[in-house]
Amino acid sequence: MINRVKIHFDQEREYVPLEAVRVLPEFFKQMMAGNGLFLKGYDSPVKVKFKGERPDGAHIWELETMPEMIETIFTIQATPSFHVEIDYEIQNQKDNLLLGKAIDRRQTYTTRQDSRNEKVRGNVVASNFLIAKTNIDFSKLTGVSSQVILSDIQKTVLRNYPQSKVVFISSSTHSDEIDLMKEHKKPIFVLDTETFESYNSDEVFDPKKTFEDEFLLDDKVNEYKKKKIGSYIYYPLFIQMKEMHFFAYLSLETERTRIPSEVLDLFKEVERTFQERIMDSNTHILDIKQNVLNVSRGGVALEISDMEIVKALKVKPSFTLDINFKLQAPIRMAVELRHLEEVNDFYRLGGRITGVSGDKKAKEIYHSLIDFFN
């Protein structure tokens, strides 16, 4: 039985409008004669055939196997040298035929540089996963080491803003602004405390309406006037473990109005750098073997059956592992998670190889082993 996959992580691709918009039928015929057209989102490949275009522009599709259609939208995909996706709204379904109206067409901006080798399946395994710890003691995680890391980052990233601060949250730390950051998990960036105008972005929480609804706005205006603060930004720092932990925030307060928007980007960089460093210092090796589904020069796909790996990837979506070709020394590589989907009783993981341990020769050996299995 063919089932839909459940997506747990999917790094966004960079898409551009599909260039073949006006010649879709011709494009479909080319794909059917080549790598094929497929229905997206199922645990087994579902091959499809383009059967024609009606006068109203709707397309008729014949499915090799008819899975259960759960949604009113379906997607046809193809991968010649780039990746193509076309979304359809179902108008009718009969036996193994689908009638749909195209509602979106897109293709990846970058082309695939090298092909995937699926002949390695059964001959190559992955082992020795260096992954994030998921049972970290939060009190230790936010202790002296995190303060040292943040202080170092502040000196480098925020050197042009020496007035910026890192404020650590304790059980006794309370304010309206802190409560709002904790609730909405967004920074507060007020450009002018007299009007309470906020930086206009979906990434920033605007507290003005909340303060108005709670009859606090006038008090807040007077509070910042007494403190001689004309503009401020508070940026919350969370640590993602089994849940989001709010442990500190970055702040910059000035007498003048309109702190420059570049500060928001700098605070984002601080957050990103801190997360990377703190997680890199809280990892462990899981000595188990998992199946390799396919490999290429730039990526690897794995069949993951161990839930500890899945939990760790939700905390830190990067890891290192050994790729073991038969009768060969293990090849150590760093991998960045690109997608993770649940397929029946296992997970299918796709990752981008960000580095191969050792000198240039190690990478050459890896490439030669891929070619050997072709």
mmCIF file of C-alpha atoms in Angstrom:
data_model
loop_
_atom_site.group_PDB
_atom_site.id
_atom_site.type_symbol
_atom_site.label_atom_id
_atom_site.label_comp_id
_atom_site.label_asym_id
_atom_site.label_seq_id
_atom_site.Cartn_x
_atom_site.Cartn_y
_atom_site.Cartn_z
ATOM 1 C CA MET A 1 0.000 0.000 0.000
ATOM 2 C CA ILE A 2 1.283 3.435 -0.938
ATOM 3 C CA ASN A 3 1.121 6.000 1.887
ATOM 4 C CA ARG A 4 1.772 9.695 2.185
ATOM 5 C CA VAL A 5 5.010 10.685 3.897
ATOM 6 C CA LYS A 6 5.064 12.994 6.903
ATOM 7 C CA ILE A 7 7.541 15.860 6.545
ATOM 8 C CA HIS A 8 9.470 16.696 9.737
ATOM 9 C CA PHE A 9 12.113 18.993 8.240
ATOM 10 C CA ASP A 10 12.475 20.506 4.806
ATOM 11 C CA GLN A 11 15.065 23.126 3.995
ATOM 12 C CA GLU A 12 13.508 25.558 1.573
ATOM 13 C CA ARG A 13 14.693 25.363 -2.012
ATOM 14 C CA GLU A 14 15.265 28.519 -4.018
ATOM 15 C CA TYR A 15 12.647 28.454 -6.744
ATOM 16 C CA VAL A 16 12.094 30.614 -9.822
ATOM 17 C CA PRO A 17 9.060 30.621 -12.146
ATOM 18 C CA LEU A 18 9.077 27.640 -14.484
ATOM 19 C CA GLU A 19 10.423 28.775 -17.852
ATOM 20 C CA ALA A 20 8.356 26.224 -19.766
ATOM 21 C CA VAL A 21 5.008 27.746 -18.698
ATOM 22 C CA ARG A 22 3.669 28.144 -22.250
ATOM 23 C CA VAL A 23 4.865 24.765 -23.492
ATOM 24 C CA LEU A 24 3.954 22.488 -20.582
ATOM 25 C CA PRO A 25 2.525 19.655 -22.738
ATOM 26 C CA GLU A 26 5.767 19.518 -24.727
ATOM 27 C CA PHE A 27 7.800 19.609 -21.503
ATOM 28 C CA PHE A 28 5.731 16.724 -20.086
ATOM 29 C CA LYS A 29 6.342 14.606 -23.203
ATOM 30 C CA GLN A 30 10.090 15.206 -22.926
ATOM 31 C CA MET A 31 10.082 14.165 -19.275
ATOM 32 C CA MET A 32 8.065 10.980 -19.944
ATOM 33 C CA ALA A 33 10.637 10.013 -22.557
ATOM 34 C CA GLY A 34 13.450 10.757 -20.104
ATOM 35 C CA ASN A 35 13.631 10.569 -16.299
ATOM 36 C CA GLY A 36 9.864 10.472 -15.892
ATOM 37 C CA LEU A 37 7.144 12.436 -14.085
ATOM 38 C CA PHE A 38 6.085 11.551 -10.541
ATOM 39 C CA LEU A 39 3.440 12.367 -7.955
ATOM 40 C CA LYS A 40 5.068 14.087 -4.994
ATOM 41 C CA GLY A 41 4.674 13.152 -1.328
ATOM 42 C CA TYR A 42 4.439 9.354 -1.163
ATOM 43 C CA ASP A 43 6.633 6.641 0.317
ATOM 44 C CA SER A 44 7.013 4.859 -3.043
ATOM 45 C CA PRO A 45 7.530 6.437 -6.470
ATOM 46 C CA VAL A 46 4.198 7.018 -8.225
ATOM 47 C CA LYS A 47 4.863 7.444 -11.943
ATOM 48 C CA VAL A 48 2.386 9.531 -13.938
ATOM 49 C CA LYS A 49 1.629 10.057 -17.628
ATOM 50 C CA PHE A 50 0.348 13.259 -19.209
ATOM 51 C CA LYS A 51 -2.745 12.306 -21.259
ATOM 52 C CA GLY A 52 -3.770 15.657 -22.685
ATOM 53 C CA GLU A 53 -5.004 19.203 -22.171
ATOM 54 C CA ARG A 54 -8.662 20.194 -22.282
ATOM 55 C CA PRO A 55 -9.886 23.417 -23.962
ATOM 56 C CA ASP A 56 -10.294 25.039 -20.532
ATOM 57 C CA GLY A 57 -6.583 24.435 -19.781
ATOM 58 C CA ALA A 58 -7.105 21.556 -17.344
ATOM 59 C CA HIS A 59 -4.652 18.637 -17.600
ATOM 60 C CA ILE A 60 -5.467 14.934 -17.583
ATOM 61 C CA TRP A 61 -3.078 12.625 -15.722
ATOM 62 C CA GLU A 62 -2.905 8.845 -15.650
ATOM 63 C CA LEU A 63 -1.310 7.333 -12.538
ATOM 64 C CA GLU A 64 0.631 4.088 -12.689
ATOM 65 C CA THR A 65 -0.675 3.284 -9.209
ATOM 66 C CA MET A 66 -3.511 5.133 -7.514
ATOM 67 C CA PRO A 67 -2.705 6.029 -3.880
ATOM 68 C CA GLU A 68 -5.205 7.521 -1.498
ATOM 69 C CA MET A 69 -5.643 11.197 -2.428
ATOM 70 C CA ILE A 70 -5.985 12.938 0.936
ATOM 71 C CA GLU A 71 -5.859 16.559 -0.173
ATOM 72 C CA THR A 72 -7.515 18.624 -2.897
ATOM 73 C CA ILE A 73 -4.089 19.720 -4.152
ATOM 74 C CA PHE A 74 -1.575 17.389 -5.787
ATOM 75 C CA THR A 75 1.912 18.053 -7.113
ATOM 76 C CA ILE A 76 3.651 16.645 -10.188
ATOM 77 C CA GLN A 77 7.446 16.698 -10.040
ATOM 78 C CA ALA A 78 10.329 15.982 -12.383
ATOM 79 C CA THR A 79 14.097 16.265 -12.098
ATOM 80 C CA PRO A 80 15.885 16.600 -15.437
ATOM 81 C CA SER A 81 19.007 18.528 -14.366
ATOM 82 C CA PHE A 82 16.994 20.922 -12.173
ATOM 83 C CA HIS A 83 13.932 20.184 -10.026
ATOM 84 C CA VAL A 84 10.437 21.056 -11.295
ATOM 85 C CA GLU A 85 7.172 21.099 -9.339
ATOM 86 C CA ILE A 86 3.679 21.892 -10.634
ATOM 87 C CA ASP A 87 0.767 22.180 -8.191
ATOM 88 C CA TYR A 88 -2.722 21.198 -9.343
ATOM 89 C CA GLU A 89 -6.162 21.648 -7.894
ATOM 90 C CA ILE A 90 -8.181 18.443 -8.354
ATOM 91 C CA GLN A 91 -11.284 18.907 -10.486
ATOM 92 C CA ASN A 92 -12.190 15.274 -10.929
ATOM 93 C CA GLN A 93 -10.878 11.789 -10.117
ATOM 94 C CA LYS A 94 -11.950 8.531 -11.765
ATOM 95 C CA ASP A 95 -10.170 5.200 -11.406
ATOM 96 C CA ASN A 96 -6.496 5.986 -12.047
ATOM 97 C CA LEU A 97 -7.171 9.284 -13.861
ATOM 98 C CA LEU A 98 -6.860 12.766 -12.364
ATOM 99 C CA LEU A 99 -8.155 15.994 -13.840
ATOM 100 C CA GLY A 100 -6.527 19.104 -12.453
ATOM 101 C CA LYS A 101 -6.008 22.799 -13.049
ATOM 102 C CA ALA A 102 -2.421 24.034 -12.671
ATOM 103 C CA ILE A 103 -2.201 26.684 -9.938
ATOM 104 C CA ASP A 104 1.576 27.054 -9.494
ATOM 105 C CA ARG A 105 4.680 26.200 -11.549
ATOM 106 C CA ARG A 106 8.254 26.459 -10.306
ATOM 107 C CA GLN A 107 11.758 25.175 -10.835
ATOM 108 C CA THR A 108 14.931 25.276 -8.766
ATOM 109 C CA TYR A 109 17.379 28.031 -9.479
ATOM 110 C CA THR A 110 20.404 25.749 -9.225
ATOM 111 C CA THR A 111 20.920 22.611 -11.279
ATOM 112 C CA ARG A 112 22.039 19.263 -9.925
ATOM 113 C CA GLN A 113 25.803 19.027 -10.307
ATOM 114 C CA ASP A 114 26.108 15.248 -10.013
ATOM 115 C CA SER A 115 23.841 12.241 -10.072
ATOM 116 C CA ARG A 116 22.780 10.121 -7.117
ATOM 117 C CA ASN A 117 24.192 6.619 -6.877
ATOM 118 C CA GLU A 118 21.536 4.236 -5.545
ATOM 119 C CA LYS A 119 23.564 1.073 -6.205
ATOM 120 C CA VAL A 120 25.289 1.559 -2.841
ATOM 121 C CA ARG A 121 22.149 0.421 -1.015
ATOM 122 C CA GLY A 122 22.973 -2.780 0.843
ATOM 123 C CA ASN A 123 26.708 -2.310 0.280
ATOM 124 C CA VAL A 124 27.300 0.857 2.320
ATOM 125 C CA VAL A 125 26.272 1.731 5.891
ATOM 126 C CA ALA A 126 26.566 4.822 8.100
ATOM 127 C CA SER A 127 27.841 4.638 11.688
ATOM 128 C CA ASN A 128 29.318 6.613 14.612
ATOM 129 C CA PHE A 129 26.856 9.512 14.522
ATOM 130 C CA LEU A 130 28.110 12.611 16.341
ATOM 131 C CA ILE A 131 24.807 14.268 17.290
ATOM 132 C CA ALA A 132 23.422 16.778 19.770
ATOM 133 C CA LYS A 133 22.577 15.629 23.269
ATOM 134 C CA THR A 134 18.851 15.691 23.971
ATOM 135 C CA ASN A 135 19.034 15.185 27.744
ATOM 136 C CA ILE A 136 21.081 18.273 28.562
ATOM 137 C CA ASP A 137 20.835 19.759 32.051
ATOM 138 C CA PHE A 138 19.470 23.199 31.210
ATOM 139 C CA SER A 139 20.947 24.804 34.336
ATOM 140 C CA LYS A 140 24.429 23.661 33.284
ATOM 141 C CA LEU A 141 23.881 24.666 29.679
ATOM 142 C CA THR A 142 23.145 28.257 30.658
ATOM 143 C CA GLY A 143 25.955 28.492 33.188
ATOM 144 C CA VAL A 144 29.425 29.978 32.978
ATOM 145 C CA SER A 145 30.263 28.477 29.573
ATOM 146 C CA SER A 146 27.300 30.123 27.821
ATOM 147 C CA GLN A 147 28.133 33.473 29.432
ATOM 148 C CA VAL A 148 31.739 33.206 28.227
ATOM 149 C CA ILE A 149 30.571 32.318 24.708
ATOM 150 C CA LEU A 150 28.120 35.221 24.591
ATOM 151 C CA SER A 151 30.687 37.685 25.957
ATOM 152 C CA ASP A 152 33.164 36.618 23.272
ATOM 153 C CA ILE A 153 30.536 36.933 20.528
ATOM 154 C CA GLN A 154 29.511 40.346 21.824
ATOM 155 C CA LYS A 155 33.093 41.610 21.579
ATOM 156 C CA THR A 156 33.411 40.485 17.960
ATOM 157 C CA VAL A 157 29.984 40.821 16.352
ATOM 158 C CA LEU A 158 28.782 43.847 18.321
ATOM 159 C CA ARG A 159 32.065 45.734 18.601
ATOM 160 C CA ASN A 160 30.497 48.776 16.906
ATOM 161 C CA TYR A 161 27.725 48.865 19.523
ATOM 162 C CA PRO A 162 29.500 48.790 22.921
ATOM 163 C CA GLN A 163 26.293 49.910 24.670
ATOM 164 C CA SER A 164 24.601 46.617 23.840
ATOM 165 C CA LYS A 165 24.113 44.167 26.696
ATOM 166 C CA VAL A 166 23.374 40.519 27.354
ATOM 167 C CA VAL A 167 20.765 40.169 30.116
ATOM 168 C CA PHE A 168 20.358 36.699 31.630
ATOM 169 C CA ILE A 169 16.886 35.705 32.777
ATOM 170 C CA SER A 170 16.383 34.418 36.304
ATOM 171 C CA SER A 171 13.251 33.214 38.049
ATOM 172 C CA SER A 172 12.921 36.659 39.624
ATOM 173 C CA THR A 173 13.305 38.587 36.340
ATOM 174 C CA HIS A 174 9.972 39.988 35.208
ATOM 175 C CA SER A 175 8.739 42.822 33.032
ATOM 176 C CA ASP A 176 5.978 43.321 30.481
ATOM 177 C CA GLU A 177 8.527 43.238 27.655
ATOM 178 C CA ILE A 178 10.133 39.988 28.854
ATOM 179 C CA ASP A 179 6.719 38.338 29.185
ATOM 180 C CA LEU A 180 5.804 39.394 25.632
ATOM 181 C CA MET A 181 9.077 38.076 24.190
ATOM 182 C CA LYS A 182 8.601 34.790 25.996
ATOM 183 C CA GLU A 183 5.011 34.457 24.798
ATOM 184 C CA HIS A 184 5.524 35.438 21.150
ATOM 185 C CA LYS A 185 9.167 34.281 20.751
ATOM 186 C CA LYS A 186 10.004 37.431 18.824
ATOM 187 C CA PRO A 187 12.169 40.504 19.482
ATOM 188 C CA ILE A 188 10.725 43.909 20.367
ATOM 189 C CA PHE A 189 12.175 46.783 18.345
ATOM 190 C CA VAL A 190 10.694 50.202 19.187
ATOM 191 C CA LEU A 191 12.008 52.983 16.960
ATOM 192 C CA ASP A 192 10.458 55.882 18.880
ATOM 193 C CA THR A 193 9.258 55.549 22.482
ATOM 194 C CA GLU A 194 7.124 58.737 22.262
ATOM 195 C CA THR A 195 4.896 57.282 19.528
ATOM 196 C CA PHE A 196 5.768 53.635 20.218
ATOM 197 C CA GLU A 197 6.371 53.072 16.509
ATOM 198 C CA SER A 198 7.902 49.631 15.949
ATOM 199 C CA TYR A 199 10.219 48.339 13.263
ATOM 200 C CA ASN A 200 7.930 47.037 10.519
ATOM 201 C CA SER A 201 8.621 43.335 10.088
ATOM 202 C CA ASP A 202 6.804 40.041 10.649
ATOM 203 C CA GLU A 203 9.898 38.901 12.579
ATOM 204 C CA VAL A 204 9.345 41.616 15.204
ATOM 205 C CA PHE A 205 6.531 41.820 17.756
ATOM 206 C CA ASP A 206 4.790 45.206 17.973
ATOM 207 C CA PRO A 207 3.799 45.761 21.645
ATOM 208 C CA LYS A 208 1.816 48.967 21.084
ATOM 209 C CA LYS A 209 -1.633 47.393 20.686
ATOM 210 C CA THR A 210 -1.071 45.097 23.679
ATOM 211 C CA PHE A 211 -0.110 48.067 25.855
ATOM 212 C CA GLU A 212 -3.119 50.012 24.565
ATOM 213 C CA ASP A 213 -5.518 47.134 25.285
ATOM 214 C CA GLU A 214 -4.142 46.807 28.812
ATOM 215 C CA PHE A 215 -4.188 50.619 29.343
ATOM 216 C CA LEU A 216 -0.414 50.643 29.803
ATOM 217 C CA LEU A 217 0.702 52.697 26.827
ATOM 218 C CA ASP A 218 0.826 56.085 28.580
ATOM 219 C CA ASP A 219 2.685 54.533 31.501
ATOM 220 C CA LYS A 220 5.201 52.969 29.111
ATOM 221 C CA VAL A 221 5.781 56.242 27.275
ATOM 222 C CA ASN A 222 6.434 58.006 30.608
ATOM 223 C CA GLU A 223 8.632 55.139 31.853
ATOM 224 C CA TYR A 224 10.995 55.355 28.867
ATOM 225 C CA LYS A 225 10.910 59.166 28.978
ATOM 226 C CA LYS A 226 12.131 59.103 32.608
ATOM 227 C CA LYS A 227 14.837 56.591 31.680
ATOM 228 C CA LYS A 228 15.839 58.868 28.752
ATOM 229 C CA ILE A 229 15.384 56.033 26.271
ATOM 230 C CA GLY A 230 14.257 57.196 22.843
ATOM 231 C CA SER A 231 14.593 53.832 21.048
ATOM 232 C CA TYR A 232 15.301 50.264 22.104
ATOM 233 C CA ILE A 233 15.613 46.714 20.842
ATOM 234 C CA TYR A 234 15.288 43.591 22.987
ATOM 235 C CA TYR A 235 16.174 40.336 21.238
ATOM 236 C CA PRO A 236 15.284 37.060 23.050
ATOM 237 C CA LEU A 237 17.712 34.134 23.072
ATOM 238 C CA PHE A 238 16.177 30.680 23.200
ATOM 239 C CA ILE A 239 17.901 27.320 23.362
ATOM 240 C CA GLN A 240 16.087 24.634 21.396
ATOM 241 C CA MET A 241 16.091 21.324 23.232
ATOM 242 C CA LYS A 242 12.990 19.223 23.849
ATOM 243 C CA GLU A 243 11.285 22.601 24.129
ATOM 244 C CA MET A 244 12.277 26.240 23.690
ATOM 245 C CA HIS A 245 14.061 27.677 26.754
ATOM 246 C CA PHE A 246 14.182 31.469 27.137
ATOM 247 C CA PHE A 247 17.345 32.208 29.091
ATOM 248 C CA ALA A 248 18.646 35.638 28.026
ATOM 249 C CA TYR A 249 18.074 38.600 25.760
ATOM 250 C CA LEU A 250 20.233 41.096 23.905
ATOM 251 C CA SER A 251 19.438 44.746 24.449
ATOM 252 C CA LEU A 252 20.382 48.113 23.049
ATOM 253 C CA GLU A 253 18.857 51.320 24.384
ATOM 254 C CA THR A 254 19.649 54.823 23.096
ATOM 255 C CA GLU A 255 18.543 58.337 23.915
ATOM 256 C CA ARG A 256 18.107 59.161 20.255
ATOM 257 C CA THR A 257 15.292 57.660 18.197
ATOM 258 C CA ARG A 258 15.524 55.032 15.477
ATOM 259 C CA ILE A 259 18.231 52.520 16.192
ATOM 260 C CA PRO A 260 19.513 51.425 12.750
ATOM 261 C CA SER A 261 17.994 48.244 11.310
ATOM 262 C CA GLU A 262 21.455 46.691 10.962
ATOM 263 C CA VAL A 263 21.376 46.022 14.728
ATOM 264 C CA LEU A 264 18.554 43.531 14.189
ATOM 265 C CA ASP A 265 20.718 41.654 11.668
ATOM 266 C CA LEU A 266 23.672 41.718 14.063
ATOM 267 C CA PHE A 267 21.543 40.333 16.904
ATOM 268 C CA LYS A 268 20.388 37.541 14.561
ATOM 269 C CA GLU A 269 24.033 36.726 13.890
ATOM 270 C CA VAL A 270 24.740 36.613 17.635
ATOM 271 C CA GLU A 271 21.827 34.213 18.134
ATOM 272 C CA ARG A 272 22.910 31.965 15.256
ATOM 273 C CA THR A 273 26.563 31.892 16.321
ATOM 274 C CA PHE A 274 25.670 31.188 19.952
ATOM 275 C CA GLN A 275 23.376 28.310 19.013
ATOM 276 C CA GLU A 276 26.121 26.747 16.891
ATOM 277 C CA ARG A 277 28.799 27.054 19.585
ATOM 278 C CA ILE A 278 26.682 25.907 22.511
ATOM 279 C CA MET A 279 25.367 22.902 20.600
ATOM 280 C CA ASP A 280 28.814 21.976 19.282
ATOM 281 C CA SER A 281 29.958 21.720 22.901
ATOM 282 C CA ASN A 282 27.042 19.439 23.844
ATOM 283 C CA THR A 283 27.287 16.466 21.495
ATOM 284 C CA HIS A 284 27.894 12.744 21.852
ATOM 285 C CA ILE A 285 28.644 9.783 19.577
ATOM 286 C CA LEU A 286 25.944 7.209 18.930
ATOM 287 C CA ASP A 287 27.640 3.967 17.881
ATOM 288 C CA ILE A 288 24.966 2.359 15.706
ATOM 289 C CA LYS A 289 24.622 1.475 12.018
ATOM 290 C CA GLN A 290 22.021 2.861 9.636
ATOM 291 C CA ASN A 291 21.380 2.036 5.980
ATOM 292 C CA VAL A 292 22.624 4.333 3.215
ATOM 293 C CA LEU A 293 19.989 4.812 0.487
ATOM 294 C CA ASN A 294 22.085 6.763 -1.993
ATOM 295 C CA VAL A 295 25.167 8.953 -2.219
ATOM 296 C CA SER A 296 26.533 11.640 -4.488
ATOM 297 C CA ARG A 297 29.569 13.895 -4.434
ATOM 298 C CA GLY A 298 27.573 16.539 -2.603
ATOM 299 C CA GLY A 299 25.027 14.641 -0.561
ATOM 300 C CA VAL A 300 23.862 11.482 1.157
ATOM 301 C CA ALA A 301 20.467 9.895 1.894
ATOM 302 C CA LEU A 302 19.960 7.605 4.889
ATOM 303 C CA GLU A 303 17.297 5.293 6.265
ATOM 304 C CA ILE A 304 17.018 6.225 9.945
ATOM 305 C CA SER A 305 15.399 3.766 12.347
ATOM 306 C CA ASP A 306 16.898 5.107 15.600
ATOM 307 C CA MET A 307 14.714 7.725 17.304
ATOM 308 C CA GLU A 308 17.650 9.240 19.210
ATOM 309 C CA ILE A 309 19.036 10.516 15.892
ATOM 310 C CA VAL A 310 15.657 11.973 14.930
ATOM 311 C CA LYS A 311 15.315 13.752 18.287
ATOM 312 C CA ALA A 312 18.853 15.131 18.029
ATOM 313 C CA LEU A 313 18.292 16.485 14.509
ATOM 314 C CA LYS A 314 15.315 18.482 15.741
ATOM 315 C CA VAL A 315 17.665 20.126 18.246
ATOM 316 C CA LYS A 316 20.651 20.573 15.913
ATOM 317 C CA PRO A 317 20.123 19.853 12.186
ATOM 318 C CA SER A 318 23.740 18.938 11.483
ATOM 319 C CA PHE A 319 25.941 16.006 12.458
ATOM 320 C CA THR A 320 28.995 13.971 11.498
ATOM 321 C CA LEU A 321 29.140 10.278 10.657
ATOM 322 C CA ASP A 322 31.246 7.517 9.135
ATOM 323 C CA ILE A 323 30.382 6.203 5.680
ATOM 324 C CA ASN A 324 31.514 2.579 5.463
ATOM 325 C CA PHE A 325 32.127 1.045 2.033
ATOM 326 C CA LYS A 326 32.816 -2.693 2.163
ATOM 327 C CA LEU A 327 36.512 -3.587 2.633
ATOM 328 C CA GLN A 328 37.413 0.118 2.900
ATOM 329 C CA ALA A 329 38.403 2.341 5.812
ATOM 330 C CA PRO A 330 35.490 4.481 7.105
ATOM 331 C CA ILE A 331 35.193 7.986 5.634
ATOM 332 C CA ARG A 332 34.287 10.659 8.199
ATOM 333 C CA MET A 333 32.110 13.495 6.947
ATOM 334 C CA ALA A 334 30.069 16.424 8.193
ATOM 335 C CA VAL A 335 26.460 16.620 7.010
ATOM 336 C CA GLU A 336 23.832 19.356 7.088
ATOM 337 C CA LEU A 337 20.203 18.195 7.187
ATOM 338 C CA ARG A 338 18.196 19.137 4.084
ATOM 339 C CA HIS A 339 15.026 17.115 4.626
ATOM 340 C CA LEU A 340 13.613 14.525 7.016
ATOM 341 C CA GLU A 341 10.432 12.604 6.323
ATOM 342 C CA GLU A 342 8.630 9.792 8.095
ATOM 343 C CA VAL A 343 7.936 6.757 5.930
ATOM 344 C CA ASN A 344 5.953 4.016 7.681
ATOM 345 C CA ASP A 345 8.271 2.671 10.410
ATOM 346 C CA PHE A 346 11.445 4.592 9.508
ATOM 347 C CA TYR A 347 12.668 8.061 8.561
ATOM 348 C CA ARG A 348 14.243 9.079 5.257
ATOM 349 C CA LEU A 349 16.988 11.644 5.705
ATOM 350 C CA GLY A 350 18.627 13.741 3.000
ATOM 351 C CA GLY A 351 21.742 15.727 3.821
ATOM 352 C CA ARG A 352 24.302 17.974 2.171
ATOM 353 C CA ILE A 353 27.940 17.003 2.727
ATOM 354 C CA THR A 354 29.707 20.062 4.145
ATOM 355 C CA GLY A 355 33.112 18.480 4.671
ATOM 356 C CA VAL A 356 35.132 15.275 4.485
ATOM 357 C CA SER A 357 37.616 14.611 7.281
ATOM 358 C CA GLY A 358 41.264 14.386 6.307
ATOM 359 C CA ASP A 359 43.274 15.890 3.469
ATOM 360 C CA LYS A 360 42.267 16.331 -0.157
ATOM 361 C CA LYS A 361 43.008 12.661 -0.766
ATOM 362 C CA ALA A 362 40.107 11.592 1.517
ATOM 363 C CA LYS A 363 37.610 13.404 -0.694
ATOM 364 C CA GLU A 364 39.179 11.895 -3.812
ATOM 365 C CA ILE A 365 38.885 8.407 -2.301
ATOM 366 C CA TYR A 366 35.212 9.032 -1.525
ATOM 367 C CA HIS A 367 34.544 10.193 -5.100
ATOM 368 C CA SER A 368 36.354 7.152 -6.543
ATOM 369 C CA LEU A 369 34.283 4.792 -4.372
ATOM 370 C CA ILE A 370 31.063 6.380 -5.633
ATOM 371 C CA ASP A 371 32.237 5.873 -9.217
ATOM 372 C CA PHE A 372 33.248 2.272 -8.448
ATOM 373 C CA PHE A 373 29.674 1.321 -7.533
ATOM 374 C CA ASN A 374 28.207 2.805 -10.725
#
